[in-house]
PDB file of C-alpha atoms in Angstrom:
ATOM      1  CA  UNK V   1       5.413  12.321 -10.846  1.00 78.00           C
ATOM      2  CA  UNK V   2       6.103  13.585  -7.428  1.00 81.00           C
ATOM      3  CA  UNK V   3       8.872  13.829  -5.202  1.00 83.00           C
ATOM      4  CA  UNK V   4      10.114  13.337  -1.720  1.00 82.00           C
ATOM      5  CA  UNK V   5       8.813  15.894  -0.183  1.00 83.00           C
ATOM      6  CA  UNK V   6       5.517  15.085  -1.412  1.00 85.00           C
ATOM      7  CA  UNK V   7       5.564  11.549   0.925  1.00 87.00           C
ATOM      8  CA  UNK V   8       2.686  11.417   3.856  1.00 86.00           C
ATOM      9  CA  UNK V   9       1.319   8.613   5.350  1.00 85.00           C
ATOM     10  CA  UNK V  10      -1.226   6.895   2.972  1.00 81.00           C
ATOM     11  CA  UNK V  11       0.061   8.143   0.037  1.00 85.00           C
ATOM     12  CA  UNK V  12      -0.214   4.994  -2.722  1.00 86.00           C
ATOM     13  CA  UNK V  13       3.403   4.934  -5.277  1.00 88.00           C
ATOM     14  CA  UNK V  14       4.119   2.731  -7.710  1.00 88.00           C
ATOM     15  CA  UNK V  15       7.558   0.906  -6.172  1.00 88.00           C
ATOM     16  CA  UNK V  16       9.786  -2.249  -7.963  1.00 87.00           C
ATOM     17  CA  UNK V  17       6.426  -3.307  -9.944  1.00 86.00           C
ATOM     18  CA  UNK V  18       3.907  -3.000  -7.126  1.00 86.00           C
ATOM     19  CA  UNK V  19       1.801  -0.516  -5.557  1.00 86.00           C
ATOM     20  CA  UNK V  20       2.797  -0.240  -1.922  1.00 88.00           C
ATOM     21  CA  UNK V  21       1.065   2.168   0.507  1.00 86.00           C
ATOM     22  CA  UNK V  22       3.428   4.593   3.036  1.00 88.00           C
ATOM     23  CA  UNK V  23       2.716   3.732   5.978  1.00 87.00           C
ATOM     24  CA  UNK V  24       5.548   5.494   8.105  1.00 90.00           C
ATOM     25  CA  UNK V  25       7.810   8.115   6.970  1.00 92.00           C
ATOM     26  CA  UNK V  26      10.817  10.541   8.882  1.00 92.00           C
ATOM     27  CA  UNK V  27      12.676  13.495   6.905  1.00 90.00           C
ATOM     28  CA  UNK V  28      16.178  13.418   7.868  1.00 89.00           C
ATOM     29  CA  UNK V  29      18.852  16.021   7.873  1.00 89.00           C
ATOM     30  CA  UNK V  30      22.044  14.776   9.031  1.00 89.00           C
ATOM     31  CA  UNK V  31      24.580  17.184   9.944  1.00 88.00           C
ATOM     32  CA  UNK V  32      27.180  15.582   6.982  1.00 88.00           C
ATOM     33  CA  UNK V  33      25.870  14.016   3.650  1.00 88.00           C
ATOM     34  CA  UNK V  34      22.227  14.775   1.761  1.00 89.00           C
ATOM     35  CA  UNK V  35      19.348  14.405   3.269  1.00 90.00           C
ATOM     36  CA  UNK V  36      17.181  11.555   3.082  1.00 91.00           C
ATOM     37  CA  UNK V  37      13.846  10.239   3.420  1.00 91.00           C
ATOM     38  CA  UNK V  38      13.362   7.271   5.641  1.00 93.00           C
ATOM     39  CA  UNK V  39       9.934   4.936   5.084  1.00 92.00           C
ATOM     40  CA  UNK V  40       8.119   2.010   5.712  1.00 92.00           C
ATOM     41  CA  UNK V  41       5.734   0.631   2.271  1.00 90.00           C
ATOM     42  CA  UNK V  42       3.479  -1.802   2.797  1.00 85.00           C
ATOM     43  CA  UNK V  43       2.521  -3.922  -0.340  1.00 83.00           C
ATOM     44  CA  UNK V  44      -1.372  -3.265  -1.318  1.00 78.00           C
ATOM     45  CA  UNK V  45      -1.155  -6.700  -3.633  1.00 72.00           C
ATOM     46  CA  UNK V  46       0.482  -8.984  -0.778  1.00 73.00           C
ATOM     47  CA  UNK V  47       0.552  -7.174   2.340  1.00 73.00           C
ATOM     48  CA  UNK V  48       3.949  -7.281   2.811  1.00 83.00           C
ATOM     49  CA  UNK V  49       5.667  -4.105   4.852  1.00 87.00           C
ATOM     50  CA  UNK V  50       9.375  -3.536   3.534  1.00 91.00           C
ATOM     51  CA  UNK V  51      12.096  -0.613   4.834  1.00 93.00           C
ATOM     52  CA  UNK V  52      13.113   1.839   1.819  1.00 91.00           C
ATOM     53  CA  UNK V  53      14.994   4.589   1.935  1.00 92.00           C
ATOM     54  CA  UNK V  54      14.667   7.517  -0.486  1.00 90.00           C
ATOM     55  CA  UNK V  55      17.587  10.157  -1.269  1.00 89.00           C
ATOM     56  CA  UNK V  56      16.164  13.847  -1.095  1.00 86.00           C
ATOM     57  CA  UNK V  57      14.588  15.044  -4.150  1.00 84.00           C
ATOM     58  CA  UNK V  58      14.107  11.460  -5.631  1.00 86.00           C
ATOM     59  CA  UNK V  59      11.259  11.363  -8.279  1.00 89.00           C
ATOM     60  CA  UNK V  60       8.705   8.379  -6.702  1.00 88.00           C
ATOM     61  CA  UNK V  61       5.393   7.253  -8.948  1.00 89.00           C
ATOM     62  CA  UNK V  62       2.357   8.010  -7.170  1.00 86.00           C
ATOM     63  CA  UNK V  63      -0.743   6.310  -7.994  1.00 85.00           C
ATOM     64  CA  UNK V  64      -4.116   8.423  -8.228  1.00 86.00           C
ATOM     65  CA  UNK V  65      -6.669   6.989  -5.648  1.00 83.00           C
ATOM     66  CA  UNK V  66     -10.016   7.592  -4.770  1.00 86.00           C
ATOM     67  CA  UNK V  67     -11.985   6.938  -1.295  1.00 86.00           C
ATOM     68  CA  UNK V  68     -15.131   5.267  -0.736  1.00 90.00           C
ATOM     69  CA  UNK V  69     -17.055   4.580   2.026  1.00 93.00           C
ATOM     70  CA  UNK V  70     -17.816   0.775   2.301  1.00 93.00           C
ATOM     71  CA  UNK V  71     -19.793  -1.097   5.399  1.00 93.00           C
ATOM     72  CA  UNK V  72     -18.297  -4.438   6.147  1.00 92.00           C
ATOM     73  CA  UNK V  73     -20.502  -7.427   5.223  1.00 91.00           C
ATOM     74  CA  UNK V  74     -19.286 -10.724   6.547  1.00 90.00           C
ATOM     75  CA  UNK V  75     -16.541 -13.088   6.171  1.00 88.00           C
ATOM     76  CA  UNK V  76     -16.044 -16.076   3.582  1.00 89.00           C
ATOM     77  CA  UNK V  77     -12.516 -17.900   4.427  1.00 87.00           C
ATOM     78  CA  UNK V  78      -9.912 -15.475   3.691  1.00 87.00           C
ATOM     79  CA  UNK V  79     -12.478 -13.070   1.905  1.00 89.00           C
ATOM     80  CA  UNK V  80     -13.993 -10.406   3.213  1.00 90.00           C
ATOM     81  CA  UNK V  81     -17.428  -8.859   1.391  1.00 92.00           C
ATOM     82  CA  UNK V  82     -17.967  -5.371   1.524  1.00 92.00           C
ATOM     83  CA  UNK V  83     -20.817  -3.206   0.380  1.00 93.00           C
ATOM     84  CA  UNK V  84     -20.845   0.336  -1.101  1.00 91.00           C
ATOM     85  CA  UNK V  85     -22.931   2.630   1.547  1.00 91.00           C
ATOM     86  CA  UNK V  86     -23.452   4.768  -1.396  1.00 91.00           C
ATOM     87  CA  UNK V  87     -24.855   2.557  -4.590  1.00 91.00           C
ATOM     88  CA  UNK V  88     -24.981  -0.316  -3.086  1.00 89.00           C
ATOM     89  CA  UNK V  89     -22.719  -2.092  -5.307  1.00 89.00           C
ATOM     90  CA  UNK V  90     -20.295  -5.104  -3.407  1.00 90.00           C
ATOM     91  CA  UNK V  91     -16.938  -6.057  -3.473  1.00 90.00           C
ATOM     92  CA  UNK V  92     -14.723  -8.688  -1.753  1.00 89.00           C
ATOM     93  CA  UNK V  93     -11.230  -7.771  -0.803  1.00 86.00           C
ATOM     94  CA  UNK V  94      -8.814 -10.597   0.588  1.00 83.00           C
ATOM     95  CA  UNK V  95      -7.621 -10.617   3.956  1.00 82.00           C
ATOM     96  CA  UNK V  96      -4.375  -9.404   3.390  1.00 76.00           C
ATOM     97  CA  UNK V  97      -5.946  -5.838   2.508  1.00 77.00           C
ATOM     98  CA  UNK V  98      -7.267  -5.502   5.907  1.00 80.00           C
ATOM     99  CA  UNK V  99      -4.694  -3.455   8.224  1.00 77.00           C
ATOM    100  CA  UNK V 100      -6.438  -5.692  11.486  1.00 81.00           C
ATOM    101  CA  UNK V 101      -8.800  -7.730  10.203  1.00 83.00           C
ATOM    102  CA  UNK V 102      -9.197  -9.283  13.731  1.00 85.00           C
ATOM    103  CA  UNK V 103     -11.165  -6.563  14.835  1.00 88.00           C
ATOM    104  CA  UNK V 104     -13.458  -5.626  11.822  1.00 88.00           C
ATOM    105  CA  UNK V 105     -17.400  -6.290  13.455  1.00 88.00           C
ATOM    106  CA  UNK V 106     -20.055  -7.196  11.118  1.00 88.00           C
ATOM    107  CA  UNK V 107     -21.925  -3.532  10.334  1.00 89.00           C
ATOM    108  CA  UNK V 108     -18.659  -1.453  10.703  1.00 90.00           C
ATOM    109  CA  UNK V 109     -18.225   1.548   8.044  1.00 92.00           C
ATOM    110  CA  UNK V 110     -14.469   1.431   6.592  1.00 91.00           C
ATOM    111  CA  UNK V 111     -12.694   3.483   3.782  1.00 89.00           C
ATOM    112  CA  UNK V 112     -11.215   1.633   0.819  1.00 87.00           C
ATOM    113  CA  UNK V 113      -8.925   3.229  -1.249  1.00 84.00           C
ATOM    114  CA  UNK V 114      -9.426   2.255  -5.232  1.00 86.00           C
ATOM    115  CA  UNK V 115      -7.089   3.127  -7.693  1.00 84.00           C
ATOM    116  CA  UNK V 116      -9.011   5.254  -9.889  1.00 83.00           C
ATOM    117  CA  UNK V 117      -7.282   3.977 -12.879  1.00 82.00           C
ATOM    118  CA  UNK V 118      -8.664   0.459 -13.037  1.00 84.00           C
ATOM    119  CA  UNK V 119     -10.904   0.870 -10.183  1.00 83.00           C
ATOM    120  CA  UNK V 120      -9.588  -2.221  -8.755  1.00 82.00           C
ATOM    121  CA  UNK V 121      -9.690  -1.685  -4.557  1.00 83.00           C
ATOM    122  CA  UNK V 122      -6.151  -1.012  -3.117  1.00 80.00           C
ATOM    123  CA  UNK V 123      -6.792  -1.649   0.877  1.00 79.00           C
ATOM    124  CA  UNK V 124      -9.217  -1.024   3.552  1.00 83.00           C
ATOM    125  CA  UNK V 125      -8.304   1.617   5.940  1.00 83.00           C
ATOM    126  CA  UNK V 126      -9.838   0.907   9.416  1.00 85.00           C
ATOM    127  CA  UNK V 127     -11.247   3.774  11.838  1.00 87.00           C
ATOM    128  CA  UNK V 128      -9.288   4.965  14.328  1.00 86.00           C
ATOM    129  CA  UNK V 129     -10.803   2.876  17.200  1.00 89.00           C
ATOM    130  CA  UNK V 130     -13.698   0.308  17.607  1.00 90.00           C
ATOM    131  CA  UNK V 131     -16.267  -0.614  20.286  1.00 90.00           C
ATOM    132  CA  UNK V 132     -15.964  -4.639  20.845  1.00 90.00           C
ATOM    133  CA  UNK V 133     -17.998  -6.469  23.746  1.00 91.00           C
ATOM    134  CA  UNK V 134     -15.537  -8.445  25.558  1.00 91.00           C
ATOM    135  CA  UNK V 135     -16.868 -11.921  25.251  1.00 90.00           C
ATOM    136  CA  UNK V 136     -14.697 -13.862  27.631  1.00 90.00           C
ATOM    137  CA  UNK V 137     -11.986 -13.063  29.933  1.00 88.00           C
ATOM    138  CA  UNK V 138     -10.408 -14.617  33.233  1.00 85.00           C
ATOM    139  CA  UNK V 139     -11.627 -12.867  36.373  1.00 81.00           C
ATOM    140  CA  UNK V 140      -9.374 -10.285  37.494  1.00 70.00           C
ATOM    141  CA  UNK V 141      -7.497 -12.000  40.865  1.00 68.00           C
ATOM    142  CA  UNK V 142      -7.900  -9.131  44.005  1.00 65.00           C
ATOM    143  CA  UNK V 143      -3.919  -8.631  44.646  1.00 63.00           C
ATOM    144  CA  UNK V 144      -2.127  -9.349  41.620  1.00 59.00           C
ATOM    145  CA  UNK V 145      -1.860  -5.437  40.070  1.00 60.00           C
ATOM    146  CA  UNK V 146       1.340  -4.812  40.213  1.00 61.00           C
ATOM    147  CA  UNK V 147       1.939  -1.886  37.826  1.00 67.00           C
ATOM    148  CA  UNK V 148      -0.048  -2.241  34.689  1.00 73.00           C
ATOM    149  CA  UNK V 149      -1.159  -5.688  35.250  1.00 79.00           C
ATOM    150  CA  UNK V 150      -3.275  -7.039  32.262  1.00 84.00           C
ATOM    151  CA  UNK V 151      -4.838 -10.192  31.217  1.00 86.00           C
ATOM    152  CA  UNK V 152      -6.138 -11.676  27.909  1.00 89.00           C
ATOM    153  CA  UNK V 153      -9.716 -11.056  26.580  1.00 90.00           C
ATOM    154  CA  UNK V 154     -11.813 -12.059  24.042  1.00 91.00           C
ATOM    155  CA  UNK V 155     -13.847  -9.694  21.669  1.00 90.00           C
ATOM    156  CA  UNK V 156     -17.351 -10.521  20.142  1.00 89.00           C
ATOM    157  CA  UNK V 157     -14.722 -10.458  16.676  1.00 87.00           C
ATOM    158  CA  UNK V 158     -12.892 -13.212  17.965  1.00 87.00           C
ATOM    159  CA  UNK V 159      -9.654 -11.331  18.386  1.00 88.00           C
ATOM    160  CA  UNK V 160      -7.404 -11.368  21.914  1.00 91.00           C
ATOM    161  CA  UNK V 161      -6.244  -8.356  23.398  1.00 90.00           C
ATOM    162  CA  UNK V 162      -4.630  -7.666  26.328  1.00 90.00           C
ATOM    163  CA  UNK V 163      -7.051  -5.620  28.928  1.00 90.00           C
ATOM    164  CA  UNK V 164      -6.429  -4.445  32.366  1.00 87.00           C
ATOM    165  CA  UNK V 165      -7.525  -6.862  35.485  1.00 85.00           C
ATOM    166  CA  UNK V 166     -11.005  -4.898  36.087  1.00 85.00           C
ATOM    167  CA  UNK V 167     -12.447  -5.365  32.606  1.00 85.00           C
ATOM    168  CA  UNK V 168     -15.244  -8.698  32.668  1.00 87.00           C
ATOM    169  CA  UNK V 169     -16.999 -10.321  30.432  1.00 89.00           C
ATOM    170  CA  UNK V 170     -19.788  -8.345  29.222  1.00 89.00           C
ATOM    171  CA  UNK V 171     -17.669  -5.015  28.862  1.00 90.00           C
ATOM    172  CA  UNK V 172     -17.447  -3.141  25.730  1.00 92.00           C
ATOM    173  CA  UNK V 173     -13.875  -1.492  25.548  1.00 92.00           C
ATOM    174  CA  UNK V 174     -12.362   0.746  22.680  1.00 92.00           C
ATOM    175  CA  UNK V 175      -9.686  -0.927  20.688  1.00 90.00           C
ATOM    176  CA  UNK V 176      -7.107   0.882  19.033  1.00 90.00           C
ATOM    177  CA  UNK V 177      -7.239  -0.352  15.447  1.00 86.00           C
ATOM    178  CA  UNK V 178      -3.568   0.885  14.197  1.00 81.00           C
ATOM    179  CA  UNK V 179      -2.250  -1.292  16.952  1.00 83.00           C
ATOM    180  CA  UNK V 180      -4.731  -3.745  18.575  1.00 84.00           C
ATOM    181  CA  UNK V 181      -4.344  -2.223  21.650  1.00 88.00           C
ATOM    182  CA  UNK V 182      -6.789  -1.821  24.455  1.00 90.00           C
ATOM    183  CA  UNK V 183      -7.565   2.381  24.737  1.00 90.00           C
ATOM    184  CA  UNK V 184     -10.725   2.338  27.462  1.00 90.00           C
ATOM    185  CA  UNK V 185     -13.714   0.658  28.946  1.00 89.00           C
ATOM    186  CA  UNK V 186     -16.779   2.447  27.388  1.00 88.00           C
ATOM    187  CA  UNK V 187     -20.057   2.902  29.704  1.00 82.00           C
ATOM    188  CA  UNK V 188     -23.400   3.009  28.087  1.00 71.00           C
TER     189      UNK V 188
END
């Protein structure tokens, strides 16, 4: 059993019959009244994100976890197959336990967190940022940048994400995984 001041982000607790995985979390103090610990869970079974708050020193049920480093297979519908970089061994893992599964390449090394209790895989935790090839985009028009001006682009995933005017097709830009977000245009 552990408590609130235990709570980080990833940490996996057992919450109203499900496993749910913290994905944001802010101590607060308020001048009047106890303090309090304000989150955001994300299911692990359904994917669902929910608001909870937690009074200070509440007793939450974490669940023991272990890492592993799997490289992303391919995709099958909603299933994704995954193979173990160390044994070799595969797994598939529905969509839903993909934090962006828009942007997951074929050959990309993720971590997926198993619950070392019945070994069954929890979710898939992305790195930080990806390379994608931009595989088709509008051309940007000379004139129209305003501040920040950006335009919709295609990745080699299939995924859209905004990019600025000067990125074509052809370009491989760094995607910001947490978010989706467009970060930079990378030069070989």
């Amino acid at each position: 059993m552990a408590n609130t001041s235990d709570i980080r982000n990833g940490l996996c607790i057992r919450y109203n019959h499900d496993i749910f995985k913290i994905i944001e979390f802010l101590h607060v103090k308020p001048g009047k009244g106890p303090a309090f610990v304000r989150t955001k869970l994300k299911s692990v079974t359904t994917g669902k994100v929910i608001d909870n708050t937690f009074s200070a020193g509440h007793k939450i049920e974490d669940v023991r976890v272990e890492t592993h480093k799997f490289q992303y297979l391919y995709p099958e519908g909603d299933m994704f197959h995954f193979m173990n970089v160390e044994d070799y061994n595969q797994i598939t893992l529905n969509q839903s336990a993909i934090d962006n599964p828009g942007l997951l390449k074929e050959g990309e090394v993720v971590t997926v967190i198993i619950n070392s209790e019945d070994d069954m895989p929890l979710s898939v935790e992305m790195p930080a940022s990806v390379i994608l090839e931009v595989t088709a985009t509008e051309p940007g028009v000379k004139g129209n940048t305003a501040t920040n001006a950006t335009k919709p682009a295609t990745v080699e995933t299939g995924a859209t994400i905004n990019v600025p005017l000067f990125i074509n097709e052809g370009d491989k830009i760094k995607v910001e995984t947490a978010k989706g977000t467009y970060k930079e245009r990378v030069k070989e």
